[in-house]
Amino acid sequence: MIIAMNGALCASDKAVISVYDHGFLYGMGVFETFRTYNGHPFLLAAHLERLAAAARELGIPYETDEARLAALVQELLQANGLEDAYFRLSVSAGEEPLGLPGDTYSRPAEILYVKPLPPERDAAVWAAGRPLQLLETRRNTPEGERRLKSFHYMNSIFGKRELSRYSWAQGAEGLFLDDCGFVSEGTVSNLFFIQGDTLYTPAAETCILEGITREWVLRHASEAGMEVEDEGFYTWEMLLEADEIFLTNSIQEIMPVTSLYDPEGNGLVIGGGAAGDRTRQLALHYRQAAEAGGNT
C-alpha cells in the first residue's frame, strides 16, 4: 500500500521511523481512524479536533489542517486505486534522546495509513446484528484525567485475546466493565442501549473513549424520536432488560447487538434477534449524513 509519511507519499514497506521515536519507546502518540464516503472523509473536523487536543495533553506540538489532510486523503485514494477506504492518522512524539522527557516534544512524526474497507454487509446480515460478550478483563483507568485515543492499547488487546476463548460468541464484540462493575465500552466501540423512548450510554467516568460516532448519535438521537438520558452508570443487568442495544465506531458505524453472553456462556436474545426500529432509524440517518458529506 501507498501511505503518507510527514505529508509525502511512500510505499508502506519503505517507510521508516527512528528507533528513538518516543511513540515507539514510550507509547507517546495519538491517532484517529475514519473512513471515506464517495471519496470524502466523514466528520474529519471532529476527528482532527480530538487529535489536536490529545496531542496538546501529551506535549506534542501538532497543528491540524483539515484542507491539507482532506487533499492527502484524495491523493492516497488515487495512488492506491480505491474509491473509498479506511484511514488511520497517527501522530507520534518523534525522535528524542533515550529517557523520560521533562519538557514538551519538538519533532512530531505524522503517518496517514490507508487500507481497503471490509466488504459491505447486506441488509439482512446487518439486521441480524452482533453478539456482545461480557469480559472478565476490566477496563483500565486512563493514564491521565481522561482517556485519549493514544498508542496505549494493551488493555483492548487483552480484551480481544480473552474474547477468542469464548467459542459460543463467534463474531462478537467484547464488553468491558469498569473497576466498579459498571458497563464501560467495547474493545473497539462505544455502547448504547434503548429502553422505551430513552437512549442510554455509559458516562466518561467509566473510563471510556468518547468516540466521534458516539457524539454524533448523542446529537441526533432526537431525530429518531428518543430522549437522551444523562450519560450515567449502568449495570450488566440493565442491559439484559434493554429493548435495543447497539455499538458505534467510525468504521462499523452503528451496529445492532442482538444477543448477550456472560463469561459462563449464558446467552440472551435482544429484540427478538433483529435490529430494533430506533437502531435502524439512527443507522439510516447516519449513512445518509455520511454519504451527503460534511461534518455534522
Coordinates of C-alpha atoms in Angstrom, one line a residue:
M1 CA 0.0 0.0 0.0
I2 CA 1.0 3.6 -0.5
I3 CA 0.8 5.6 2.7
A4 CA 1.8 9.2 3.6
M5 CA 4.8 9.9 6.0
N6 CA 5.1 13.5 7.1
G7 CA 2.9 14.6 4.2
A8 CA 4.8 12.7 1.5
L9 CA 3.5 9.6 -0.2
C10 CA 5.7 6.5 0.0
A11 CA 5.4 2.7 -0.2
S12 CA 4.5 1.3 3.2
D13 CA 7.4 -1.2 3.1
K14 CA 9.8 1.7 2.5
A15 CA 8.6 3.9 5.4
V16 CA 10.9 4.2 8.3
I17 CA 10.7 5.7 11.8
S18 CA 13.5 6.2 14.3
V19 CA 14.2 3.6 16.9
Y20 CA 14.4 6.7 19.3
D21 CA 10.9 7.9 18.5
H22 CA 9.1 8.2 21.8
G23 CA 5.9 6.8 20.3
F24 CA 7.9 3.5 19.9
L25 CA 9.8 3.8 23.1
Y26 CA 7.1 5.1 25.5
G27 CA 3.8 5.0 23.6
M28 CA 3.7 8.8 23.4
G29 CA 1.4 9.3 20.4
V30 CA -2.2 9.7 19.4
F31 CA -4.3 8.6 16.4
E32 CA -7.7 8.8 14.7
T33 CA -9.5 6.3 12.5
F34 CA -12.0 7.4 10.0
R35 CA -13.4 6.3 6.6
T36 CA -14.4 8.0 3.4
Y37 CA -17.8 8.0 1.7
N38 CA -17.9 8.9 -2.0
G39 CA -14.2 9.8 -1.6
H40 CA -14.7 12.2 1.3
P41 CA -13.8 11.7 4.9
F42 CA -16.9 12.0 7.2
L43 CA -16.6 14.1 10.4
L44 CA -13.0 14.9 9.7
A45 CA -13.1 18.2 11.5
A46 CA -14.3 16.4 14.7
H47 CA -11.5 13.8 14.4
L48 CA -8.9 16.4 13.9
E49 CA -10.1 18.5 16.8
R50 CA -9.9 15.5 19.2
L51 CA -6.5 14.6 17.8
A52 CA -5.1 18.1 18.3
A53 CA -6.5 18.3 21.9
A54 CA -4.9 14.9 22.8
A55 CA -1.6 15.9 21.2
R56 CA -1.5 19.0 23.4
E57 CA -2.1 16.9 26.5
L58 CA 0.9 14.8 25.6
G59 CA 3.1 17.8 24.9
I60 CA 3.2 17.1 21.2
P61 CA 3.2 20.2 19.0
Y62 CA 0.9 19.2 16.2
E63 CA -1.3 21.7 14.3
T64 CA -4.1 20.1 12.3
D65 CA -5.0 21.4 8.8
E66 CA -8.3 20.0 7.6
A67 CA -7.8 21.1 4.0
R68 CA -4.3 19.6 3.8
L69 CA -5.4 16.3 5.3
A70 CA -8.5 16.1 3.0
A71 CA -6.3 16.6 0.0
L72 CA -3.8 14.0 1.3
V73 CA -6.7 11.5 1.6
Q74 CA -7.6 12.1 -2.0
E75 CA -4.0 11.5 -3.1
L76 CA -3.9 8.2 -1.2
L77 CA -7.2 7.0 -2.6
Q78 CA -5.9 7.7 -6.1
A79 CA -2.5 6.2 -5.5
N80 CA -4.0 3.0 -4.2
G81 CA -6.8 2.7 -6.8
L82 CA -9.5 2.9 -4.1
E83 CA -12.9 4.7 -4.3
D84 CA -13.3 4.6 -0.5
A85 CA -11.0 3.4 2.3
Y86 CA -10.2 3.1 6.0
F87 CA -7.7 5.6 7.2
R88 CA -5.6 5.9 10.4
L89 CA -3.9 9.2 11.1
S90 CA -1.1 8.7 13.7
V91 CA 0.9 11.4 15.3
S92 CA 3.9 10.3 17.3
A93 CA 6.0 12.3 19.7
G94 CA 9.0 11.9 17.4
E95 CA 12.7 11.3 17.8
E96 CA 14.2 12.4 21.2
P97 CA 17.0 11.2 23.4
L98 CA 16.6 7.9 25.4
G99 CA 14.9 8.7 28.8
L100 CA 11.7 10.2 30.1
P101 CA 11.3 13.8 28.9
G102 CA 10.7 16.6 31.4
D103 CA 9.5 19.0 28.7
T104 CA 7.4 19.1 25.6
Y105 CA 8.4 17.5 22.4
S106 CA 9.6 19.3 19.3
R107 CA 9.7 17.0 16.3
P108 CA 6.4 15.0 15.9
A109 CA 6.0 12.4 13.1
E110 CA 2.8 12.1 11.1
I111 CA 1.7 8.9 9.3
L112 CA -1.5 8.5 7.4
Y113 CA -2.3 4.8 6.8
V114 CA -4.8 3.5 4.4
K115 CA -6.4 0.1 3.7
P116 CA -9.4 -1.2 1.9
L117 CA -12.7 -1.2 3.7
P118 CA -14.2 -4.6 4.7
P119 CA -16.9 -5.9 2.4
E120 CA -20.3 -4.2 3.0
R121 CA -22.8 -6.3 4.9
D122 CA -26.1 -6.8 3.2
A123 CA -29.2 -5.6 5.0
A124 CA -30.2 -9.0 6.4
V125 CA -26.7 -9.6 7.8
W126 CA -26.6 -6.2 9.4
A127 CA -30.1 -6.6 10.9
A128 CA -29.1 -9.9 12.5
G129 CA -26.6 -7.9 14.5
R130 CA -23.6 -8.9 16.5
P131 CA -23.3 -10.8 19.8
L132 CA -21.9 -8.9 22.8
Q133 CA -19.7 -10.9 25.1
L134 CA -19.2 -9.7 28.7
L135 CA -15.4 -9.8 29.5
E136 CA -13.7 -10.7 32.8
T137 CA -10.9 -8.2 31.9
R138 CA -11.8 -4.8 33.3
R139 CA -11.4 -1.5 31.5
N140 CA -8.3 0.1 32.8
T141 CA -8.3 3.6 34.1
P142 CA -6.9 6.3 31.8
E143 CA -3.2 7.3 32.1
G144 CA -4.3 10.9 32.6
E145 CA -7.5 12.7 33.5
R146 CA -9.4 11.2 30.6
R147 CA -8.9 8.5 28.0
L148 CA -7.1 9.6 24.9
K149 CA -7.0 7.7 21.6
S150 CA -3.4 7.0 22.3
F151 CA -0.9 4.4 21.3
H152 CA -1.6 2.6 24.6
Y153 CA -3.8 -0.3 23.6
M154 CA -2.7 -3.2 25.8
N155 CA -6.0 -3.3 27.7
S156 CA -8.0 -3.6 24.5
I157 CA -5.6 -6.3 23.2
F158 CA -6.0 -8.3 26.4
G159 CA -9.8 -8.0 26.0
K160 CA -9.6 -9.2 22.4
R161 CA -7.5 -12.2 23.4
E162 CA -10.0 -13.1 26.1
L163 CA -12.8 -12.9 23.6
S164 CA -11.1 -15.5 21.4
R165 CA -11.6 -18.0 24.3
Y166 CA -15.4 -18.0 24.0
S167 CA -16.4 -20.5 21.3
W168 CA -20.1 -19.6 21.6
A169 CA -19.5 -15.9 20.7
Q170 CA -18.3 -16.1 17.2
G171 CA -18.1 -12.6 15.6
A172 CA -18.9 -10.9 19.0
E173 CA -17.6 -7.7 20.4
G174 CA -16.2 -7.8 23.9
L175 CA -17.7 -5.6 26.6
F176 CA -15.6 -4.2 29.4
L177 CA -16.9 -3.3 32.9
D178 CA -15.0 -0.6 34.8
D179 CA -13.4 -1.3 38.2
C180 CA -16.7 -0.5 40.0
G181 CA -18.6 -3.1 37.9
F182 CA -20.4 -0.6 35.6
V183 CA -20.7 -1.2 31.9
S184 CA -18.0 0.8 30.1
E185 CA -17.4 0.1 26.4
G186 CA -16.4 -2.5 23.8
T187 CA -12.8 -3.3 22.8
V188 CA -13.2 -1.0 19.8
S189 CA -16.6 0.5 20.2
N190 CA -18.9 2.6 22.4
L191 CA -22.1 1.2 23.8
F192 CA -25.7 2.4 23.7
F193 CA -29.0 0.8 24.9
I194 CA -32.6 1.9 24.5
Q195 CA -35.4 1.4 27.0
G196 CA -38.8 2.7 25.8
D197 CA -38.1 6.1 24.3
T198 CA -34.9 6.8 26.2
L199 CA -31.3 6.3 25.0
Y200 CA -28.6 5.5 27.5
T201 CA -24.8 5.4 27.2
P202 CA -22.1 5.0 29.8
A203 CA -20.5 8.1 31.3
A204 CA -16.9 9.1 30.5
E205 CA -16.1 8.3 34.2
T206 CA -16.5 4.6 33.3
C207 CA -13.1 5.0 31.6
I208 CA -14.5 5.1 28.0
L209 CA -13.0 6.8 25.0
E210 CA -15.6 9.4 24.0
G211 CA -16.0 8.4 20.3
I212 CA -16.7 10.7 17.4
T213 CA -19.6 8.5 16.2
R214 CA -20.9 8.3 19.8
E215 CA -21.0 12.1 19.9
W216 CA -22.9 12.1 16.6
V217 CA -25.5 9.8 18.0
L218 CA -26.0 11.9 21.1
R219 CA -26.6 15.0 18.9
H220 CA -29.0 13.2 16.6
A221 CA -30.9 10.8 18.8
S222 CA -33.9 13.1 19.0
E223 CA -34.4 12.8 15.2
A224 CA -35.2 9.1 15.8
G225 CA -37.8 10.1 18.5
M226 CA -35.6 9.4 21.5
E227 CA -34.8 11.3 24.6
V228 CA -31.2 11.1 25.8
E229 CA -30.6 10.2 29.4
D230 CA -27.7 11.9 31.0
E231 CA -24.6 9.7 30.4
G232 CA -24.5 7.5 33.5
F233 CA -23.5 4.4 35.4
Y234 CA -25.3 1.3 34.3
T235 CA -25.1 -2.4 35.0
W236 CA -25.0 -5.6 33.0
E237 CA -28.4 -6.5 34.5
M238 CA -29.8 -3.3 32.9
L239 CA -28.5 -4.4 29.5
L240 CA -30.4 -7.7 30.0
E241 CA -33.6 -5.7 30.3
A242 CA -32.9 -3.4 27.3
D243 CA -35.3 -3.1 24.3
E244 CA -32.4 -2.4 21.9
I245 CA -28.6 -2.3 22.1
F246 CA -26.1 -1.0 19.6
L247 CA -22.4 -0.3 19.2
T248 CA -20.7 2.6 17.4
N249 CA -17.4 3.4 15.9
S250 CA -16.3 5.3 12.8
I251 CA -15.7 2.2 10.6
Q252 CA -18.6 -0.1 11.6
E253 CA -20.9 3.0 12.0
I254 CA -24.0 1.9 14.1
M255 CA -24.1 -1.9 14.7
P256 CA -27.1 -3.6 16.4
V257 CA -26.5 -6.1 19.2
T258 CA -29.0 -8.9 19.2
S259 CA -27.6 -11.3 21.8
L260 CA -25.7 -11.1 25.0
Y261 CA -23.4 -13.6 26.6
D262 CA -21.7 -13.8 30.0
P263 CA -18.3 -15.5 30.7
E264 CA -20.0 -18.7 31.5
G265 CA -21.8 -18.9 28.1
N266 CA -25.2 -18.0 29.3
G267 CA -27.0 -16.2 26.4
L268 CA -29.9 -13.9 26.0
V269 CA -31.6 -12.7 22.7
I270 CA -32.3 -9.0 22.5
G271 CA -35.1 -7.5 20.4
G272 CA -36.2 -10.8 19.0
G273 CA -32.9 -11.4 17.4
A274 CA -33.1 -8.4 15.0
A275 CA -32.2 -4.8 14.9
G276 CA -34.8 -2.6 16.5
D277 CA -36.7 0.3 14.8
R278 CA -34.8 3.0 16.6
T279 CA -31.4 1.5 15.8
R280 CA -32.5 1.2 12.2
Q281 CA -33.6 4.8 12.1
L282 CA -30.3 6.1 13.5
A283 CA -28.2 3.9 11.3
L284 CA -30.1 5.1 8.2
H285 CA -29.7 8.7 9.2
Y286 CA -26.0 8.3 9.9
R287 CA -25.4 6.7 6.5
Q288 CA -27.4 9.4 4.7
A289 CA -25.4 12.1 6.5
A290 CA -22.1 10.4 5.8
E291 CA -22.9 10.0 2.1
A292 CA -24.0 13.6 1.8
G293 CA -20.6 14.7 3.2
G294 CA -20.0 17.5 5.6
N295 CA -19.1 17.5 9.3
T296 CA -22.4 17.4 11.1

